[in-house]
C-alpha cells in the first residue's frame, strides 16, 4: 500500500456495526413511521421527504417494479387523506424490507433519526478502533471524509451523537448518493475532484466489494473492512483487508 493523504470511509460495516443499523436505526423508522405521518404530515420538511418518496414511487411504477405503489403528488397536500398515508407507509415498508439504497428513503430516514438522536433515544455506535484510527489520521495530518448511502444528515447525526462523543470535528466532509451511486467508479472520480486531489492519494475503506471494485477502477487505494456480521468477501478478490483500523499503515 502506498502512502495516502485522504481517507474516505463507508459507515455501515466499516465504522459502525451492521447490527446497529439493522437492529436499531431501521426499526426506529419502521416503528415510528406511522406516528410521524400522523403528527408531522404538514411539516414542510416532512412534505419535502414525502414528495421525494412519491416521485421515486412513480418512477418505480414506470419501471414495472412489482412492489411499487403509485402516490399522486397532489394527494400529499391533504392532511386528511388516509389513502395517501397508507400508500406512503406501504412504500416505506417495502423499501426498508429490501434495504434499498435510494435517496428518497435515505432522506426520510435521516430526518426521522434526527428526532431520535435529539431525544436521546439513539446513540451512534462506532467501532472503538475506527474512532482511534480517525483520531490518529487527523493528528497525522490526513483528512477523513465519509461516503455512505446514508444521507449526509444521517451521517452527521451518527458521528455527532456517537457513543464516543461528538466526532464531527474529525470529519472534513460528507458525501452521500447525491454525488452518485457507490457502485459507479465515476462517483469516486467526482469525489476526488471535489476534494481536489487525484484518486491515488485517497484510501477508500468499505465492507462492500462492489464499492471497492468501483473505487479501485477510479484509481483509489482500497481496504476491505472485515467486521462481524459483514457479508464475507470471495477469496478471489485480493484487495487488502482490515479487521482493526489501528493496524492500517499511515
Ligand atoms: C449513515 S447511518 C445509516 C446507515 C444507512 O442507512 C446505510 O444505508 C449505510 O450504508 P453504507 O453505505 O454506510 O454501508
Ligand atoms: Mg457499508
Short mmCIF file of C-alpha atoms and ligand atoms in Angstrom, two decimals:
data_model
loop_
_atom_site.label_atom_id
_atom_site.label_comp_id
_atom_site.label_asym_id
_atom_site.label_seq_id
_atom_site.Cartn_x
_atom_site.Cartn_y
_atom_site.Cartn_z
CA UNK A 1 0.00 0.00 0.00
CA UNK A 2 1.38 3.46 -0.89
CA UNK A 3 1.02 6.43 1.36
CA UNK A 4 -2.19 8.45 1.13
CA UNK A 5 -3.36 11.93 2.17
CA UNK A 6 -7.09 11.35 2.43
CA UNK A 7 -9.16 8.57 3.98
CA UNK A 8 -12.68 8.06 2.61
CA UNK A 9 -14.81 5.89 4.89
CA UNK A 10 -18.01 3.95 4.44
CA UNK A 11 -20.16 3.73 7.61
CA UNK A 12 -22.29 0.56 7.85
CA UNK A 13 -19.94 -2.44 8.15
CA UNK A 14 -16.89 -0.15 8.36
CA UNK A 15 -17.01 2.44 11.18
CA UNK A 16 -20.24 1.02 12.57
CA UNK A 17 -21.62 -2.50 13.10
CA UNK A 18 -24.22 -3.60 10.59
CA UNK A 19 -26.25 -4.79 13.60
CA UNK A 20 -26.67 -1.19 14.85
CA UNK A 21 -28.15 -0.13 11.51
CA UNK A 22 -30.34 -3.23 11.10
CA UNK A 23 -31.42 -3.73 14.73
CA UNK A 24 -31.67 -0.15 15.98
CA UNK A 25 -31.77 2.50 13.23
CA UNK A 26 -34.03 0.72 10.75
CA UNK A 27 -36.54 -0.47 13.42
CA UNK A 28 -36.72 3.13 14.72
CA UNK A 29 -38.03 4.17 11.30
CA UNK A 30 -40.28 1.14 10.85
CA UNK A 31 -41.82 1.54 14.32
CA UNK A 32 -42.31 5.31 14.18
CA UNK A 33 -43.23 5.96 10.54
CA UNK A 34 -47.00 5.86 11.15
CA UNK A 35 -46.80 8.29 14.09
CA UNK A 36 -44.51 10.63 12.09
CA UNK A 37 -47.01 10.70 9.24
CA UNK A 38 -49.90 11.38 11.63
CA UNK A 39 -48.12 14.08 13.63
CA UNK A 40 -45.91 15.81 11.07
CA UNK A 41 -47.82 15.47 7.80
CA UNK A 42 -47.94 19.25 7.26
CA UNK A 43 -44.37 19.98 8.34
CA UNK A 44 -42.65 21.41 5.20
CA UNK A 45 -39.62 19.17 5.74
CA UNK A 46 -41.83 16.10 6.04
CA UNK A 47 -43.71 17.20 2.91
CA UNK A 48 -40.36 17.51 1.06
CA UNK A 49 -39.41 13.94 2.00
CA UNK A 50 -42.86 12.55 1.15
CA UNK A 51 -42.76 14.24 -2.25
CA UNK A 52 -39.38 12.62 -2.89
CA UNK A 53 -40.86 9.24 -1.84
CA UNK A 54 -43.82 9.83 -4.21
CA UNK A 55 -41.62 10.85 -7.16
CA UNK A 56 -39.49 7.73 -6.61
CA UNK A 57 -42.59 5.52 -6.22
CA UNK A 58 -43.99 6.79 -9.52
CA UNK A 59 -40.63 6.13 -11.24
CA UNK A 60 -40.66 2.61 -9.75
CA UNK A 61 -44.16 2.03 -11.11
CA UNK A 62 -43.00 3.16 -14.58
CA UNK A 63 -40.02 0.82 -14.27
CA UNK A 64 -42.51 -2.03 -13.53
CA UNK A 65 -41.03 -2.80 -10.10
CA UNK A 66 -43.68 -5.21 -8.76
CA UNK A 67 -43.80 -3.85 -5.17
CA UNK A 68 -44.13 -0.22 -6.28
CA UNK A 69 -47.33 1.62 -5.34
CA UNK A 70 -48.14 4.90 -7.12
CA UNK A 71 -48.63 8.03 -4.99
CA UNK A 72 -50.37 11.06 -6.52
CA UNK A 73 -48.32 14.15 -5.68
CA UNK A 74 -51.42 16.29 -5.02
CA UNK A 75 -52.74 13.72 -2.50
CA UNK A 76 -49.86 14.75 -0.20
CA UNK A 77 -51.35 18.22 0.26
CA UNK A 78 -54.41 16.77 2.02
CA UNK A 79 -53.76 16.09 5.73
CA UNK A 80 -57.00 14.07 5.90
CA UNK A 81 -56.02 11.65 3.13
CA UNK A 82 -55.83 8.25 4.84
CA UNK A 83 -55.21 6.70 1.42
CA UNK A 84 -52.12 8.87 0.76
CA UNK A 85 -50.74 7.96 4.21
CA UNK A 86 -51.39 4.27 3.56
CA UNK A 87 -49.53 4.45 0.24
CA UNK A 88 -46.55 6.36 1.69
CA UNK A 89 -46.32 3.86 4.58
CA UNK A 90 -46.55 0.87 2.24
CA UNK A 91 -43.75 2.34 0.11
CA UNK A 92 -41.54 2.93 3.13
CA UNK A 93 -42.26 -0.60 4.32
CA UNK A 94 -41.26 -2.44 1.15
CA UNK A 95 -38.21 -0.26 0.53
CA UNK A 96 -36.96 -0.81 4.08
CA UNK A 97 -37.50 -4.57 3.81
CA UNK A 98 -35.48 -4.55 0.57
CA UNK A 99 -32.79 -2.31 2.21
CA UNK A 100 -32.96 -0.05 -0.82
CA UNK A 101 -30.15 2.50 -1.02
CA UNK A 102 -32.41 5.08 -2.63
CA UNK A 103 -32.02 8.81 -1.92
CA UNK A 104 -35.71 9.43 -1.16
CA UNK A 105 -35.85 6.72 1.52
CA UNK A 106 -32.44 7.68 2.94
CA UNK A 107 -33.53 11.32 3.19
CA UNK A 108 -36.67 10.43 5.15
CA UNK A 109 -34.70 8.08 7.43
CA UNK A 110 -32.15 10.81 8.25
CA UNK A 111 -34.96 13.27 9.01
CA UNK A 112 -36.66 10.78 11.37
CA UNK A 113 -33.44 9.75 13.11
CA UNK A 114 -32.77 13.40 13.98
CA UNK A 115 -35.68 13.28 16.45
CA UNK A 116 -34.40 10.02 17.97
CA UNK A 117 -30.86 11.33 18.46
CA UNK A 118 -32.02 14.68 19.82
CA UNK A 119 -34.35 12.93 22.28
CA UNK A 120 -31.51 10.69 23.50
CA UNK A 121 -33.28 7.57 22.16
CA UNK A 122 -30.48 6.91 19.64
CA UNK A 123 -26.71 6.97 20.06
CA UNK A 124 -24.43 6.26 17.09
CA UNK A 125 -22.38 3.10 17.58
CA UNK A 126 -18.76 3.25 16.41
CA UNK A 127 -16.10 0.55 16.44
CA UNK A 128 -13.54 1.81 19.00
CA UNK A 129 -10.63 1.03 16.67
CA UNK A 130 -12.29 3.09 13.90
CA UNK A 131 -12.53 6.06 16.27
CA UNK A 132 -8.88 5.56 17.32
CA UNK A 133 -7.75 5.41 13.68
CA UNK A 134 -9.77 8.50 12.70
CA UNK A 135 -8.15 10.48 15.53
CA UNK A 136 -4.69 9.18 14.60
CA UNK A 137 -5.17 10.05 10.92
CA UNK A 138 -6.21 13.59 11.79
CA UNK A 139 -3.33 14.02 14.25
CA UNK A 140 -1.02 12.94 11.42
CA UNK A 141 -2.46 15.49 9.01
CA UNK A 142 -4.56 13.13 6.98
CA UNK A 143 -8.08 14.29 6.20
CA UNK A 144 -11.04 11.97 6.80
CA UNK A 145 -14.18 12.09 4.64
CA UNK A 146 -17.30 9.94 4.69
CA UNK A 147 -19.09 8.36 1.72
CA UNK A 148 -22.19 6.43 2.73
CA UNK A 149 -25.57 5.53 1.27
CA UNK A 150 -26.99 7.07 4.44
CA UNK A 151 -27.91 10.74 3.81
CA UNK A 152 -25.45 13.47 4.78
CA UNK A 153 -27.85 14.38 7.60
CA UNK A 154 -27.83 10.76 8.85
CA UNK A 155 -24.02 10.71 8.67
CA UNK A 156 -23.68 13.91 10.70
CA UNK A 157 -26.07 12.54 13.32
CA UNK A 158 -24.29 9.21 13.78
CA UNK A 159 -20.90 10.93 14.18
CA UNK A 160 -22.27 13.89 16.12
CA UNK A 161 -24.21 11.76 18.64
CA UNK A 162 -21.79 8.84 18.82
CA UNK A 163 -21.06 6.57 21.75
CA UNK A 164 -17.55 8.14 21.63
CA UNK A 165 -18.89 11.70 21.86
CA UNK A 166 -19.14 14.27 19.08
CA UNK A 167 -16.70 13.15 16.39
CA UNK A 168 -17.73 15.65 13.72
CA UNK A 169 -14.65 17.80 14.23
CA UNK A 170 -12.52 14.96 12.84
CA UNK A 171 -14.51 14.72 9.60
CA UNK A 172 -13.58 17.09 6.77
CA UNK A 173 -16.62 16.36 4.60
CA UNK A 174 -19.54 14.07 3.80
CA UNK A 175 -20.83 12.50 0.58
CA UNK A 176 -24.00 10.54 0.00
CA UNK A 177 -25.55 9.13 -3.16
CA UNK A 178 -26.44 12.63 -4.39
CA UNK A 179 -22.88 12.56 -5.78
CA UNK A 180 -23.65 9.23 -7.49
CA UNK A 181 -24.10 5.55 -6.72
CA UNK A 182 -21.44 3.90 -4.58
CA UNK A 183 -21.25 1.17 -7.20
CA UNK A 184 -20.17 3.53 -10.03
CA UNK A 185 -16.49 4.40 -10.46
CA UNK A 186 -17.48 7.87 -11.73
CA UNK A 187 -18.73 8.72 -8.20
CA UNK A 188 -15.25 8.18 -6.79
CA UNK A 189 -13.69 10.28 -9.58
CA UNK A 190 -16.17 13.06 -8.77
CA UNK A 191 -15.40 12.88 -5.04
CA UNK A 192 -11.64 13.06 -5.69
CA UNK A 193 -12.25 16.11 -7.93
CA UNK A 194 -14.43 17.72 -5.26
CA UNK A 195 -11.79 17.16 -2.57
CA UNK A 196 -9.16 18.44 -5.00
CA UNK A 197 -6.71 15.52 -5.04
CA UNK A 198 -6.06 12.79 -7.55
CA UNK A 199 -7.74 9.46 -6.67
CA UNK A 200 -4.50 7.61 -5.93
CA UNK A 201 -3.94 9.85 -2.89
CA UNK A 202 -7.20 8.60 -1.37
CA UNK A 203 -7.66 5.41 0.67
CA UNK A 204 -11.27 4.17 0.50
CA UNK A 205 -12.39 1.70 3.18
CA UNK A 206 -15.64 -0.27 2.80
CA UNK A 207 -17.23 -3.62 3.59
CA UNK A 208 -18.86 -3.85 0.15
CA UNK A 209 -16.70 -5.48 -2.53
CA UNK A 210 -18.70 -3.81 -5.32
CA UNK A 211 -17.83 -0.41 -3.85
CA UNK A 212 -14.18 -1.46 -3.54
CA UNK A 213 -14.15 -2.51 -7.22
CA UNK A 214 -15.67 0.83 -8.26
CA UNK A 215 -13.19 2.87 -6.18
CA UNK A 216 -10.28 0.77 -7.48
CA UNK A 217 -11.43 1.36 -11.06
CA UNK A 218 -11.36 5.10 -10.34
CA UNK A 219 -7.75 4.76 -9.18
CA UNK A 220 -8.22 4.99 -5.40
CA UNK A 221 -6.33 2.83 -2.95
CA UNK A 222 -8.71 0.48 -1.16
CA UNK A 223 -9.09 -1.53 2.03
CA UNK A 224 -11.86 -4.05 2.68
CA UNK A 225 -13.40 -3.74 6.13
CA UNK A 226 -13.89 -7.18 7.68
CA UNK A 227 -16.23 -6.98 10.67
CA UNK A 228 -18.54 -9.40 12.49
CA UNK A 229 -21.79 -9.77 10.52
CA UNK A 230 -20.39 -8.34 7.25
CA UNK A 231 -21.03 -10.24 4.02
CA UNK A 232 -17.96 -12.49 3.54
CA UNK A 233 -15.68 -11.45 0.67
CA UNK A 234 -14.95 -14.05 -2.02
CA UNK A 235 -11.32 -15.17 -1.73
CA UNK A 236 -10.79 -14.44 -5.43
CA UNK A 237 -10.53 -10.74 -4.54
CA UNK A 238 -7.03 -9.85 -3.42
CA UNK A 239 -7.62 -6.38 -2.01
CA UNK A 240 -6.01 -5.52 1.35
CA UNK A 241 -8.31 -6.31 4.26
CA UNK A 242 -8.52 -4.99 7.78
CA UNK A 243 -10.30 -6.23 10.88
CA UNK A 244 -8.87 -3.45 13.05
CA UNK A 245 -8.19 0.02 11.66
CA UNK A 246 -5.41 0.87 14.06
CA UNK A 247 -3.35 -1.61 12.01
CA UNK A 248 -3.80 0.36 8.77
CA UNK A 249 -0.39 1.87 7.96
CA UNK A 250 -0.27 5.67 7.95
C1 LIG B 1 -25.39 6.94 7.88
S1 LIG B 1 -26.04 5.87 9.06
C2 LIG B 1 -27.29 4.99 8.25
C3 LIG B 1 -26.80 3.85 7.50
C4 LIG B 1 -27.56 3.62 6.25
O1 LIG B 1 -28.72 3.95 6.15
C5 LIG B 1 -26.91 2.98 5.15
O2 LIG B 1 -27.52 2.74 4.12
C6 LIG B 1 -25.46 2.69 5.27
O3 LIG B 1 -24.85 2.41 4.07
P1 LIG B 1 -23.26 2.42 3.93
O4 LIG B 1 -23.06 2.99 2.56
O5 LIG B 1 -22.66 3.27 5.01
O6 LIG B 1 -22.84 0.98 4.02
MG1 LIG B 2 -21.07 -0.33 4.12
#
